[in-house]
Short mmCIF file of C-alpha atoms in Angstrom, two decimals:
data_model
loop_
_atom_site.label_atom_id
_atom_site.label_comp_id
_atom_site.label_asym_id
_atom_site.label_seq_id
_atom_site.Cartn_x
_atom_site.Cartn_y
_atom_site.Cartn_z
CA UNK A 1 -12.87 174.12 7.32
CA UNK A 2 -14.21 171.05 6.47
CA UNK A 3 -15.07 170.17 3.41
CA UNK A 4 -16.95 167.03 1.94
CA UNK A 5 -16.52 165.18 -1.16
CA UNK A 6 -18.47 161.83 -2.79
CA UNK A 7 -18.11 161.14 -6.24
CA UNK A 8 -18.92 160.73 -8.87
CA UNK A 9 -21.03 163.48 -9.13
CA UNK A 10 -23.81 161.41 -12.03
CA UNK A 11 -24.16 157.87 -12.61
CA UNK A 12 -26.04 155.81 -15.48
CA UNK A 13 -26.02 151.82 -15.03
CA UNK A 14 -28.39 149.20 -15.87
CA UNK A 15 -30.64 147.07 -13.87
CA UNK A 16 -28.40 144.40 -12.25
CA UNK A 17 -25.09 145.74 -12.60
CA UNK A 18 -22.88 146.46 -9.64
CA UNK A 19 -22.81 150.38 -8.12
CA UNK A 20 -20.20 152.01 -4.97
CA UNK A 21 -20.07 155.87 -4.78
CA UNK A 22 -17.72 157.55 -2.16
CA UNK A 23 -17.75 159.77 0.72
CA UNK A 24 -14.64 161.86 2.18
CA UNK A 25 -14.61 164.16 4.42
CA UNK A 26 -11.59 166.46 5.31
CA UNK A 27 -10.63 168.76 8.18
CA UNK A 28 -12.08 166.34 11.37
CA UNK A 29 -12.16 163.50 13.54
CA UNK A 30 -14.07 160.89 13.59
CA UNK A 31 -17.00 162.30 12.43
CA UNK A 32 -20.36 160.65 12.49
CA UNK A 33 -20.90 159.69 8.87
CA UNK A 34 -24.35 159.16 7.28
CA UNK A 35 -26.09 157.82 3.98
CA UNK A 36 -29.48 159.42 2.75
CA UNK A 37 -31.14 159.21 -0.60
CA UNK A 38 -33.45 161.87 -1.73
CA UNK A 39 -36.70 160.35 -4.14
CA UNK A 40 -38.52 162.52 -6.52
CA UNK A 41 -40.79 163.44 -4.39
CA UNK A 42 -40.29 162.39 -1.29
CA UNK A 43 -37.76 163.57 1.13
CA UNK A 44 -34.92 162.70 2.23
CA UNK A 45 -34.42 159.42 4.01
CA UNK A 46 -31.32 158.07 6.47
CA UNK A 47 -30.13 154.73 4.88
CA UNK A 48 -27.67 154.46 7.58
CA UNK A 49 -24.77 155.89 9.34
CA UNK A 50 -21.52 155.39 11.18
CA UNK A 51 -20.24 156.41 14.20
CA UNK A 52 -16.34 155.16 14.18
CA UNK A 53 -14.03 152.14 11.53
CA UNK A 54 -16.62 149.59 11.41
CA UNK A 55 -19.31 150.68 12.42
CA UNK A 56 -22.48 150.56 10.26
CA UNK A 57 -25.87 150.95 11.37
CA UNK A 58 -28.64 150.47 8.60
CA UNK A 59 -31.97 152.36 8.59
CA UNK A 60 -33.67 150.92 6.63
CA UNK A 61 -33.69 147.74 4.72
CA UNK A 62 -32.55 147.36 1.67
CA UNK A 63 -30.85 146.38 -1.75
CA UNK A 64 -27.81 148.46 -1.00
CA UNK A 65 -25.06 148.12 2.19
CA UNK A 66 -22.23 150.74 3.52
CA UNK A 67 -18.87 150.76 4.73
CA UNK A 68 -16.33 152.65 6.54
CA UNK A 69 -12.99 151.68 5.56
CA UNK A 70 -11.13 154.60 6.82
CA UNK A 71 -11.58 157.10 10.00
CA UNK A 72 -12.98 159.57 6.99
CA UNK A 73 -14.24 157.43 4.35
CA UNK A 74 -17.66 155.94 3.82
CA UNK A 75 -18.61 153.78 0.88
CA UNK A 76 -22.20 152.64 -0.60
CA UNK A 77 -22.68 149.22 -2.70
CA UNK A 78 -24.42 146.93 -4.32
CA UNK A 79 -23.85 143.80 -6.21
CA UNK A 80 -26.95 144.19 -7.97
CA UNK A 81 -28.66 147.11 -9.08
CA UNK A 82 -33.09 147.85 -9.74
CA UNK A 83 -34.48 149.98 -11.19
CA UNK A 84 -35.90 151.06 -7.71
CA UNK A 85 -32.64 152.72 -6.80
CA UNK A 86 -32.57 155.78 -8.94
CA UNK A 87 -31.95 159.01 -7.10
CA UNK A 88 -30.49 161.58 -5.33
CA UNK A 89 -27.84 159.91 -2.52
CA UNK A 90 -26.39 162.26 -0.05
CA UNK A 91 -22.97 161.86 2.30
CA UNK A 92 -23.55 163.99 5.76
CA UNK A 93 -20.72 164.06 8.45
CA UNK A 94 -21.38 165.68 11.68
CA UNK A 95 -19.30 165.80 15.44
CA UNK A 96 -21.21 163.58 16.73
CA UNK A 97 -25.46 162.47 18.04
CA UNK A 98 -27.30 165.99 17.96
CA UNK A 99 -25.19 167.36 16.52
CA UNK A 100 -26.07 169.44 12.95
CA UNK A 101 -24.96 167.31 9.84
CA UNK A 102 -23.70 169.37 6.55
CA UNK A 103 -24.59 167.21 3.26
CA UNK A 104 -21.67 167.18 0.30
CA UNK A 105 -22.54 168.00 -3.78
CA UNK A 106 -24.77 164.35 -4.14
CA UNK A 107 -24.28 162.01 -6.52
CA UNK A 108 -26.84 161.67 -8.83
CA UNK A 109 -27.44 157.61 -9.86
CA UNK A 110 -29.87 156.37 -12.65
CA UNK A 111 -30.77 153.08 -12.93
CA UNK A 112 -32.15 151.61 -16.82
CA UNK B 1 -43.96 157.78 13.92
CA UNK B 2 -42.37 160.87 13.40
CA UNK B 3 -43.53 163.43 10.98
CA UNK B 4 -42.80 166.35 9.45
CA UNK B 5 -44.73 168.47 7.32
CA UNK B 6 -43.69 171.37 4.90
CA UNK B 7 -46.57 174.13 3.94
CA UNK B 8 -47.16 175.69 1.27
CA UNK B 9 -45.35 173.30 -1.10
CA UNK B 10 -44.73 175.56 -3.32
CA UNK B 11 -44.32 179.81 -3.24
CA UNK B 12 -44.17 182.49 -5.82
CA UNK B 13 -42.93 185.55 -4.19
CA UNK B 14 -42.34 189.65 -6.00
CA UNK B 15 -39.10 190.84 -4.89
CA UNK B 16 -39.16 193.12 -1.66
CA UNK B 17 -42.69 190.68 -0.94
CA UNK B 18 -42.38 188.90 2.87
CA UNK B 19 -43.85 186.11 3.26
CA UNK B 20 -43.39 182.52 6.35
CA UNK B 21 -42.89 179.59 5.54
CA UNK B 22 -44.58 176.32 8.20
CA UNK B 23 -43.14 172.90 9.61
CA UNK B 24 -45.22 171.09 11.32
CA UNK B 25 -44.16 168.34 12.72
CA UNK B 26 -44.63 165.57 15.35
CA UNK B 27 -42.02 163.80 17.51
CA UNK B 28 -41.49 161.54 20.31
CA UNK B 29 -38.68 163.36 22.27
CA UNK B 30 -37.29 165.98 19.87
CA UNK B 31 -33.61 166.84 20.58
CA UNK B 32 -32.93 169.72 17.63
CA UNK B 33 -35.11 170.78 14.58
CA UNK B 34 -33.04 172.08 11.20
CA UNK B 35 -33.21 174.20 8.20
CA UNK B 36 -31.29 173.48 5.25
CA UNK B 37 -31.57 174.87 2.44
CA UNK B 38 -31.23 173.29 -0.75
CA UNK B 39 -30.77 174.11 -4.39
CA UNK B 40 -31.28 172.75 -7.69
CA UNK B 41 -28.84 169.86 -7.81
CA UNK B 42 -26.74 170.21 -4.92
CA UNK B 43 -26.42 169.35 -1.52
CA UNK B 44 -28.94 170.43 1.26
CA UNK B 45 -26.64 173.40 2.90
CA UNK B 46 -27.19 173.98 6.91
CA UNK B 47 -29.54 177.19 7.95
CA UNK B 48 -30.69 176.88 11.56
CA UNK B 49 -30.72 174.77 14.63
CA UNK B 50 -33.55 175.41 17.19
CA UNK B 51 -34.22 173.55 19.74
CA UNK B 52 -36.32 174.28 22.46
CA UNK B 53 -39.46 176.53 22.15
CA UNK B 54 -39.33 180.00 22.05
CA UNK B 55 -36.42 179.78 20.66
CA UNK B 56 -35.29 182.42 17.65
CA UNK B 57 -32.46 181.79 14.85
CA UNK B 58 -31.53 184.42 12.25
CA UNK B 59 -29.79 185.72 9.60
CA UNK B 60 -29.48 188.04 6.89
CA UNK B 61 -33.19 188.29 5.77
CA UNK B 62 -34.13 184.75 7.28
CA UNK B 63 -35.34 184.57 10.56
CA UNK B 64 -36.67 180.53 12.26
CA UNK B 65 -39.10 180.09 15.15
CA UNK B 66 -39.86 177.68 17.39
CA UNK B 67 -43.08 176.15 18.72
CA UNK B 68 -43.86 173.07 20.70
CA UNK B 69 -45.99 171.72 17.21
CA UNK B 70 -44.11 173.61 14.40
CA UNK B 71 -41.38 175.56 13.88
CA UNK B 72 -41.73 178.94 10.89
CA UNK B 73 -38.99 180.29 8.23
CA UNK B 74 -39.77 184.50 7.99
CA UNK B 75 -37.99 185.90 5.01
CA UNK B 76 -38.19 189.65 4.85
CA UNK B 77 -38.13 191.39 1.64
CA UNK B 78 -36.90 188.31 0.05
CA UNK B 79 -34.48 189.24 -3.12
CA UNK B 80 -34.07 186.49 -6.54
CA UNK B 81 -31.02 184.93 -4.72
CA UNK B 82 -32.94 183.77 -2.11
CA UNK B 83 -34.64 180.85 -4.51
CA UNK B 84 -34.48 177.82 -3.50
CA UNK B 85 -36.26 174.57 -1.20
CA UNK B 86 -36.53 175.01 2.19
CA UNK B 87 -35.98 171.34 4.36
CA UNK B 88 -37.22 171.13 7.27
CA UNK B 89 -36.34 168.16 9.55
CA UNK B 90 -36.34 166.81 13.30
CA UNK B 91 -33.82 165.02 14.91
CA UNK B 92 -35.03 162.22 18.28
CA UNK B 93 -33.20 163.05 21.20
CA UNK B 94 -32.47 159.27 21.13
CA UNK B 95 -31.73 158.49 17.46
CA UNK B 96 -29.31 159.79 14.50
CA UNK B 97 -31.67 160.06 11.70
CA UNK B 98 -33.16 163.30 10.74
CA UNK B 99 -36.65 163.18 9.36
CA UNK B 100 -36.93 165.15 6.96
CA UNK B 101 -40.31 167.35 5.40
CA UNK B 102 -40.74 166.99 1.46
CA UNK B 103 -39.87 171.46 1.70
CA UNK B 104 -41.12 174.16 0.31
CA UNK B 105 -39.74 175.38 -3.54
CA UNK B 106 -39.70 179.20 -2.96
CA UNK B 107 -39.31 181.03 -6.39
CA UNK B 108 -38.50 185.32 -5.95
CA UNK B 109 -39.53 187.32 -8.95
CA UNK B 110 -37.43 190.80 -10.01
#
């Protein structure tokens, strides 16, 4: 069966510091991978998706970037965090476009 | 622009008291409508996917239905463990993103 991991689970970072969140998927090959953010009082918003190694698409302009160095690894990064980057970051995978997206446990980020 | 509106925002039920959650949507070319359950501090857990008007799916005490403008999640004889936030999302035929509503927070009391 497929499993998705995210770490860290919780992170508190000062404004201006760098960020690296990691997501890995087990039990499937060549998944589509997604990064969503859930901010307080708002619905989940897609930030990035990837259909293959090295292929990244951005849905919204922002302070963040994503990379996919391996088939089942997806990384969310920032060079300098802003207060507005605080939120709950969720990684998800699917077999293909239009297929069900399955979410990981999430990383709660607080920028102070 | 796609829109997903869930109502009510919050719902409190007594154990065994059946009810329905609503998800109204506007989307250009629906590929699918998705229901998820989210417990506090956790990632959303997949419940159902509906693809066309008239489709219905069931799982234990939950039943999801779809029309051309809205979806309902019916909860029959709920139990306290059904307490969670229920999220609705739509996906366009032309895209990858799931466009989520803000959710309905359900509390079932004994």
